[in-house]
């Protein structure tokens, strides 16, 4: 278990019921399946996806103080260049919770990142989820999990799943969630990229491809999750799951970033059961048979000059430390 690095767990409430500080952690995720429908009038694509939370946790400490401040603490992920102002999703989370509860928007945030940035693994979403939960405890506003999830959905499509964790099917924008049962652990090797990708750009590349080849492709099917995926998760059947990994954003992500295809091929010929571009990319997630084969694959990828992180799932959702 990798937690508690850098940030101390939250304290006891003072007499007013408010804490001096609180710490929450939230998991990153990968999409085991991601079916994308056609662009809708609201500017979003209807999705059907299967999420799995991974044991790479973002940690957010919220301290009492006036106004909203955010700083990143040094950790395994470089944070130079990240916005810490109003455009940061964690800052937006503080503002949204304040607006919803009537509590003044006072919180000083310190964030320890472990999820790759702009990698399609929901790191920014996890920051927002942990911020909601940490500030809710700090302020003593005690929202229900349902209310927190409703606020989370307003912040971004992947934020509700970061709160829920485990494994789940997401529909709508990916924010309408149904938890799914799983058995055992699934071992992953994540191949990171030095350069992030923009989620809207990957979706746009998919739209352009669909427009250009409309006559060949025909109508886009209604997005759905194959029942077989849920069977494989319930049965802890890693080999079956490996054959079912699918992502409609993978082809457009690879067109934007041809190095992803090479990385995928390399991992699959060097011990991965199967690999997939995570979400809108560019992280490539390799599923391995078990922990020793995942460790061996990680070593092979590293020796070939790739930057990798080991992870396993499913991991629990956002919780206070
Ligand atoms: O919801 P989120 O802020 O993560 O989405 C970022 C962008 O990704 C959206 O503005 C949209 O361009 C694109 N997107 C989409 N369909 C989705 C989710 C995201 O087109 N279901």
Coordinates of C-alpha atoms and ligand atoms in Angstrom, one line a residue:
X1 CA 0.0 0.0 0.0
X2 CA 1.5 3.3 -1.1
X3 CA 0.0 6.1 0.9
X4 CA 0.9 8.7 3.5
X5 CA 4.0 9.8 1.7
X6 CA 4.4 13.5 2.5
X7 CA 0.9 14.3 3.8
X8 CA -0.1 13.6 7.4
X9 CA -3.6 12.1 8.0
X10 CA -6.4 14.5 9.1
X11 CA -6.9 15.6 12.7
X12 CA -9.7 15.6 15.3
X13 CA -12.5 18.1 15.0
X14 CA -12.3 21.2 17.1
X15 CA -15.3 22.5 19.1
X16 CA -17.1 24.0 16.1
X17 CA -17.1 20.6 14.3
X18 CA -14.6 21.9 11.7
X19 CA -11.2 20.3 11.2
X20 CA -7.9 22.2 11.0
X21 CA -6.9 19.9 8.2
X22 CA -8.0 16.8 6.4
X23 CA -6.4 14.5 3.9
X24 CA -8.2 12.4 1.3
X25 CA -6.9 10.1 -1.4
X26 CA -8.4 9.2 -4.7
X27 CA -7.4 6.5 -7.3
X28 CA -6.4 6.9 -10.9
X29 CA -8.3 4.7 -13.4
X30 CA -8.1 2.9 -16.7
X31 CA -10.9 2.2 -19.1
X32 CA -11.0 -1.5 -19.8
X33 CA -13.6 -0.8 -22.6
X34 CA -14.6 2.5 -24.1
X35 CA -17.3 2.6 -26.7
X36 CA -17.9 6.1 -28.1
X37 CA -21.1 7.2 -29.8
X38 CA -21.5 10.1 -32.2
X39 CA -21.0 13.6 -31.1
X40 CA -24.2 14.9 -29.5
X41 CA -25.6 18.5 -29.5
X42 CA -24.2 19.1 -26.0
X43 CA -20.7 18.8 -27.4
X44 CA -20.1 15.5 -25.7
X45 CA -20.1 11.9 -27.0
X46 CA -22.4 9.3 -25.4
X47 CA -20.2 6.6 -23.9
X48 CA -20.4 3.1 -22.6
X49 CA -17.2 2.3 -20.6
X50 CA -15.9 -0.1 -18.0
X51 CA -13.7 1.6 -15.5
X52 CA -11.2 0.0 -13.2
X53 CA -9.6 2.1 -10.4
X54 CA -5.9 1.4 -9.9
X55 CA -3.8 1.6 -6.7
X56 CA -2.1 4.9 -7.9
X57 CA -3.5 7.4 -5.5
X58 CA -3.6 11.2 -5.6
X59 CA -3.5 12.7 -2.1
X60 CA -5.1 16.0 -1.3
X61 CA -4.6 17.8 2.0
X62 CA -7.1 20.6 2.7
X63 CA -6.1 23.1 5.5
X64 CA -8.2 25.8 7.1
X65 CA -7.2 29.3 5.8
X66 CA -8.8 32.1 4.0
X67 CA -9.4 31.9 0.3
X68 CA -8.4 29.1 -2.1
X69 CA -4.7 28.3 -2.5
X70 CA -3.2 25.3 -4.2
X71 CA 0.3 23.9 -4.2
X72 CA 1.8 20.6 -5.4
X73 CA 4.2 18.8 -3.1
X74 CA 7.1 17.0 -4.6
X75 CA 6.4 13.4 -5.5
X76 CA 6.9 10.8 -8.2
X77 CA 5.1 12.8 -10.9
X78 CA 6.7 16.1 -12.0
X79 CA 4.2 18.9 -11.6
X80 CA 6.1 21.9 -13.0
X81 CA 3.9 23.9 -15.4
X82 CA 0.6 22.7 -13.9
X83 CA -2.0 25.5 -13.4
X84 CA -2.7 26.2 -9.8
X85 CA -5.2 29.0 -10.4
X86 CA -9.0 29.0 -11.1
X87 CA -8.6 26.7 -14.1
X88 CA -7.4 23.9 -11.9
X89 CA -10.1 21.2 -11.4
X90 CA -9.3 21.0 -7.7
X91 CA -9.8 24.7 -7.2
X92 CA -13.1 24.4 -9.1
X93 CA -14.0 21.6 -6.7
X94 CA -13.5 23.9 -3.7
X95 CA -15.6 26.6 -5.3
X96 CA -18.4 24.2 -6.3
X97 CA -18.6 22.6 -2.8
X98 CA -18.7 26.1 -1.3
X99 CA -21.5 27.1 -3.6
X100 CA -23.5 23.9 -2.9
X101 CA -23.1 24.1 0.9
X102 CA -23.1 27.8 1.6
X103 CA -19.7 27.4 3.3
X104 CA -17.1 30.1 2.6
X105 CA -14.6 28.9 -0.1
X106 CA -11.7 28.8 2.3
X107 CA -9.2 25.9 1.8
X108 CA -5.5 25.7 1.3
X109 CA -4.8 22.6 -0.7
X110 CA -1.6 20.6 -1.0
X111 CA -1.6 17.9 -3.6
X112 CA 0.7 14.9 -4.0
X113 CA 0.4 13.4 -7.4
X114 CA 1.1 9.8 -8.4
X115 CA -1.2 9.5 -11.4
X116 CA 0.5 10.5 -14.7
X117 CA -0.5 13.9 -15.9
X118 CA -2.7 14.3 -19.1
X119 CA -2.3 10.5 -19.6
X120 CA -5.9 9.4 -19.9
X121 CA -5.8 8.0 -16.4
X122 CA -8.0 10.5 -14.6
X123 CA -5.4 12.1 -12.4
X124 CA -7.0 15.6 -12.5
X125 CA -10.4 14.0 -11.9
X126 CA -8.9 12.1 -8.9
X127 CA -7.6 15.5 -7.5
X128 CA -11.1 17.0 -7.8
X129 CA -12.7 13.9 -6.1
X130 CA -10.2 14.0 -3.2
X131 CA -10.6 17.7 -2.9
X132 CA -14.4 17.4 -2.6
X133 CA -14.1 14.7 0.1
X134 CA -11.3 16.5 2.0
X135 CA -13.1 19.9 2.0
X136 CA -16.4 18.3 3.0
X137 CA -14.6 16.8 6.1
X138 CA -12.6 20.0 6.8
X139 CA -15.7 22.2 6.7
X140 CA -18.0 19.6 8.5
X141 CA -20.5 19.9 5.7
X142 CA -21.0 16.1 5.7
X143 CA -22.7 15.7 2.3
X144 CA -23.9 12.2 1.3
X145 CA -21.9 10.2 -1.2
X146 CA -24.8 10.7 -3.6
X147 CA -24.6 14.5 -3.3
X148 CA -20.8 14.4 -3.7
X149 CA -21.2 12.3 -6.8
X150 CA -23.7 14.8 -8.2
X151 CA -21.2 17.6 -7.7
X152 CA -18.4 15.5 -9.1
X153 CA -20.3 15.0 -12.3
X154 CA -20.5 18.8 -12.8
X155 CA -16.7 19.0 -12.5
X156 CA -15.9 16.4 -15.2
X157 CA -17.0 13.1 -16.7
X158 CA -14.5 10.9 -14.8
X159 CA -14.8 12.6 -11.4
X160 CA -17.8 10.5 -10.1
X161 CA -15.9 7.2 -10.8
X162 CA -12.9 8.5 -8.8
X163 CA -15.2 8.9 -5.9
X164 CA -16.8 5.4 -6.3
X165 CA -13.6 3.4 -7.2
X166 CA -13.6 -0.4 -7.7
X167 CA -14.9 -1.3 -11.1
X168 CA -17.9 0.1 -12.7
X169 CA -19.8 0.5 -16.0
X170 CA -20.3 4.2 -17.0
X171 CA -22.9 5.4 -19.4
X172 CA -24.0 8.9 -20.4
X173 CA -20.8 10.9 -20.4
X174 CA -19.3 8.1 -18.3
X175 CA -20.7 9.6 -15.2
X176 CA -23.8 7.4 -14.8
X177 CA -22.2 4.5 -12.9
X178 CA -23.1 1.0 -11.9
X179 CA -20.6 -0.8 -9.8
X180 CA -19.6 -4.3 -10.9
X181 CA -18.4 -7.2 -8.9
X182 CA -14.8 -8.4 -9.4
X183 CA -12.7 -11.3 -8.2
X184 CA -9.0 -11.2 -7.5
X185 CA -6.5 -8.7 -8.7
X186 CA -5.6 -7.5 -12.1
X187 CA -1.9 -6.7 -12.7
X188 CA -1.0 -3.8 -15.0
X189 CA 2.1 -2.1 -16.4
X190 CA 1.5 1.4 -17.5
X191 CA 3.8 2.8 -20.2
X192 CA 4.0 6.6 -19.7
X193 CA 4.6 9.4 -22.2
X194 CA 6.6 12.5 -21.6
X195 CA 4.1 14.5 -23.6
X196 CA 0.5 14.5 -22.6
X197 CA -2.5 14.5 -24.9
X198 CA -5.6 16.7 -25.0
X199 CA -8.9 14.8 -24.4
X200 CA -10.9 17.1 -26.7
X201 CA -8.3 16.7 -29.5
X202 CA -8.5 12.9 -29.4
X203 CA -12.3 13.0 -29.5
X204 CA -12.0 15.4 -32.4
X205 CA -9.7 13.1 -34.3
X206 CA -12.3 10.3 -33.9
X207 CA -15.1 12.6 -35.3
X208 CA -12.9 13.6 -38.3
X209 CA -12.1 10.0 -39.1
X210 CA -15.8 9.0 -38.8
X211 CA -16.8 11.9 -41.1
X212 CA -14.2 11.2 -43.7
X213 CA -15.0 7.5 -43.9
X214 CA -18.7 7.8 -43.3
X215 CA -19.8 5.8 -46.4
X216 CA -17.5 2.8 -45.4
X217 CA -18.1 2.9 -41.7
X218 CA -21.9 3.3 -41.8
X219 CA -23.9 4.4 -38.7
X220 CA -22.0 4.4 -35.4
X221 CA -23.6 1.7 -33.2
X222 CA -25.1 2.6 -29.8
X223 CA -22.3 2.4 -27.3
X224 CA -22.6 -0.6 -25.0
X225 CA -20.5 -2.8 -22.7
X226 CA -20.1 -6.4 -23.7
X227 CA -21.6 -8.7 -21.0
X228 CA -18.5 -10.9 -21.4
X229 CA -16.4 -8.1 -19.8
X230 CA -18.5 -8.2 -16.7
X231 CA -18.3 -12.0 -16.7
X232 CA -14.5 -11.9 -16.9
X233 CA -14.3 -9.4 -14.0
X234 CA -16.7 -11.4 -11.9
X235 CA -14.8 -14.6 -12.5
X236 CA -11.3 -13.0 -12.1
X237 CA -10.5 -14.3 -15.5
X238 CA -7.5 -12.2 -16.6
X239 CA -7.0 -14.1 -19.9
X240 CA -10.6 -13.6 -20.9
X241 CA -10.5 -9.9 -19.9
X242 CA -7.3 -9.4 -21.9
X243 CA -9.1 -10.5 -25.1
X244 CA -11.9 -8.1 -24.4
X245 CA -10.0 -4.8 -23.9
X246 CA -11.2 -2.3 -26.5
X247 CA -11.1 1.5 -26.9
X248 CA -12.7 3.5 -29.7
X249 CA -10.3 6.3 -28.9
X250 CA -7.3 4.1 -29.5
X251 CA -7.1 4.5 -33.3
X252 CA -7.4 8.3 -33.2
X253 CA -4.9 8.5 -30.4
X254 CA -2.5 6.5 -32.4
X255 CA -3.0 8.6 -35.5
X256 CA -2.1 11.6 -33.4
X257 CA 0.8 9.8 -31.7
X258 CA 2.3 7.0 -33.9
X259 CA 4.8 6.1 -31.1
X260 CA 1.8 4.6 -29.2
X261 CA 1.4 1.8 -31.8
X262 CA 5.0 0.9 -31.5
X263 CA 4.9 0.8 -27.7
X264 CA 1.7 -1.4 -27.8
X265 CA 3.4 -3.8 -30.2
X266 CA 6.5 -4.0 -28.1
X267 CA 4.6 -4.8 -24.9
X268 CA 2.4 -7.4 -26.5
X269 CA 5.4 -9.2 -28.0
X270 CA 7.3 -9.1 -24.7
X271 CA 4.9 -10.7 -22.2
X272 CA 1.8 -8.7 -21.9
X273 CA -1.5 -10.6 -22.4
X274 CA -2.8 -7.5 -24.1
X275 CA -2.4 -3.8 -24.2
X276 CA -4.7 -0.8 -24.7
X277 CA -4.4 3.0 -24.9
X278 CA -6.0 4.3 -21.7
X279 CA -9.0 6.6 -22.2
X280 CA -8.0 9.4 -24.5
X281 CA -4.3 8.5 -24.2
X282 CA -1.4 8.6 -24.3
X283 CA -0.7 6.1 -21.4
X284 CA -0.6 2.5 -22.7
X285 CA -1.9 0.0 -20.2
X286 CA -0.6 -3.6 -20.4
X287 CA -2.5 -6.4 -18.7
X288 CA -0.2 -9.2 -17.4
X289 CA -1.0 -12.7 -16.3
X290 CA 0.1 -12.2 -12.7
X291 CA 2.3 -10.0 -10.6
X292 CA 5.6 -11.7 -11.4
X293 CA 4.9 -11.5 -15.2
X294 CA 3.9 -7.8 -14.8
X295 CA 7.2 -7.1 -12.9
X296 CA 9.2 -8.9 -15.7
X297 CA 7.3 -6.9 -18.4
X298 CA 8.0 -3.7 -16.5
X299 CA 11.7 -4.5 -16.4
X300 CA 11.8 -5.4 -20.2
X301 CA 10.0 -2.1 -21.1
X302 CA 12.4 -0.1 -18.8
X303 CA 15.4 -1.8 -20.4
X304 CA 14.1 -0.8 -23.8
X305 CA 14.0 2.9 -22.7
X306 CA 10.2 3.1 -21.8
X307 CA 9.1 4.9 -18.7
X308 CA 6.7 2.6 -16.8
X309 CA 4.7 2.3 -13.6
X310 CA 3.3 -0.9 -12.0
X311 CA -0.2 -0.8 -10.7
X312 CA -3.0 -3.2 -9.8
X313 CA -6.7 -3.0 -9.5
X314 CA -9.4 -2.7 -8.6
X315 CA -8.6 -0.1 -5.9
X316 CA -11.1 1.5 -3.5
X317 CA -12.6 4.9 -4.2
X318 CA -12.0 8.2 -2.5
X319 CA -11.5 8.0 1.2
X320 CA -10.3 10.1 4.1
X321 CA -6.9 9.2 5.6
Ligands
LIG1 O1 -15.9 16.0 -19.1 P1 -14.5 16.4 -19.4 O2 -14.2 17.8 -18.9 O3 -13.5 15.4 -19.0 O4 -14.3 16.4 -21.0 C1 -13.3 17.2 -21.7 C2 -13.7 17.3 -23.1 O5 -13.6 16.0 -23.8 C3 -15.1 17.8 -23.4 O6 -15.1 19.2 -23.5 C4 -15.4 17.2 -24.8 O7 -14.7 17.9 -25.8 C5 -14.6 15.8 -24.7 N1 -15.6 14.7 -24.3 C6 -16.5 14.3 -25.2 N2 -17.4 13.3 -24.8 C7 -17.3 12.7 -23.6 C8 -16.3 13.2 -22.6 C9 -15.5 14.2 -23.0 O8 -16.6 14.7 -26.3 N3 -18.1 11.8 -23.2

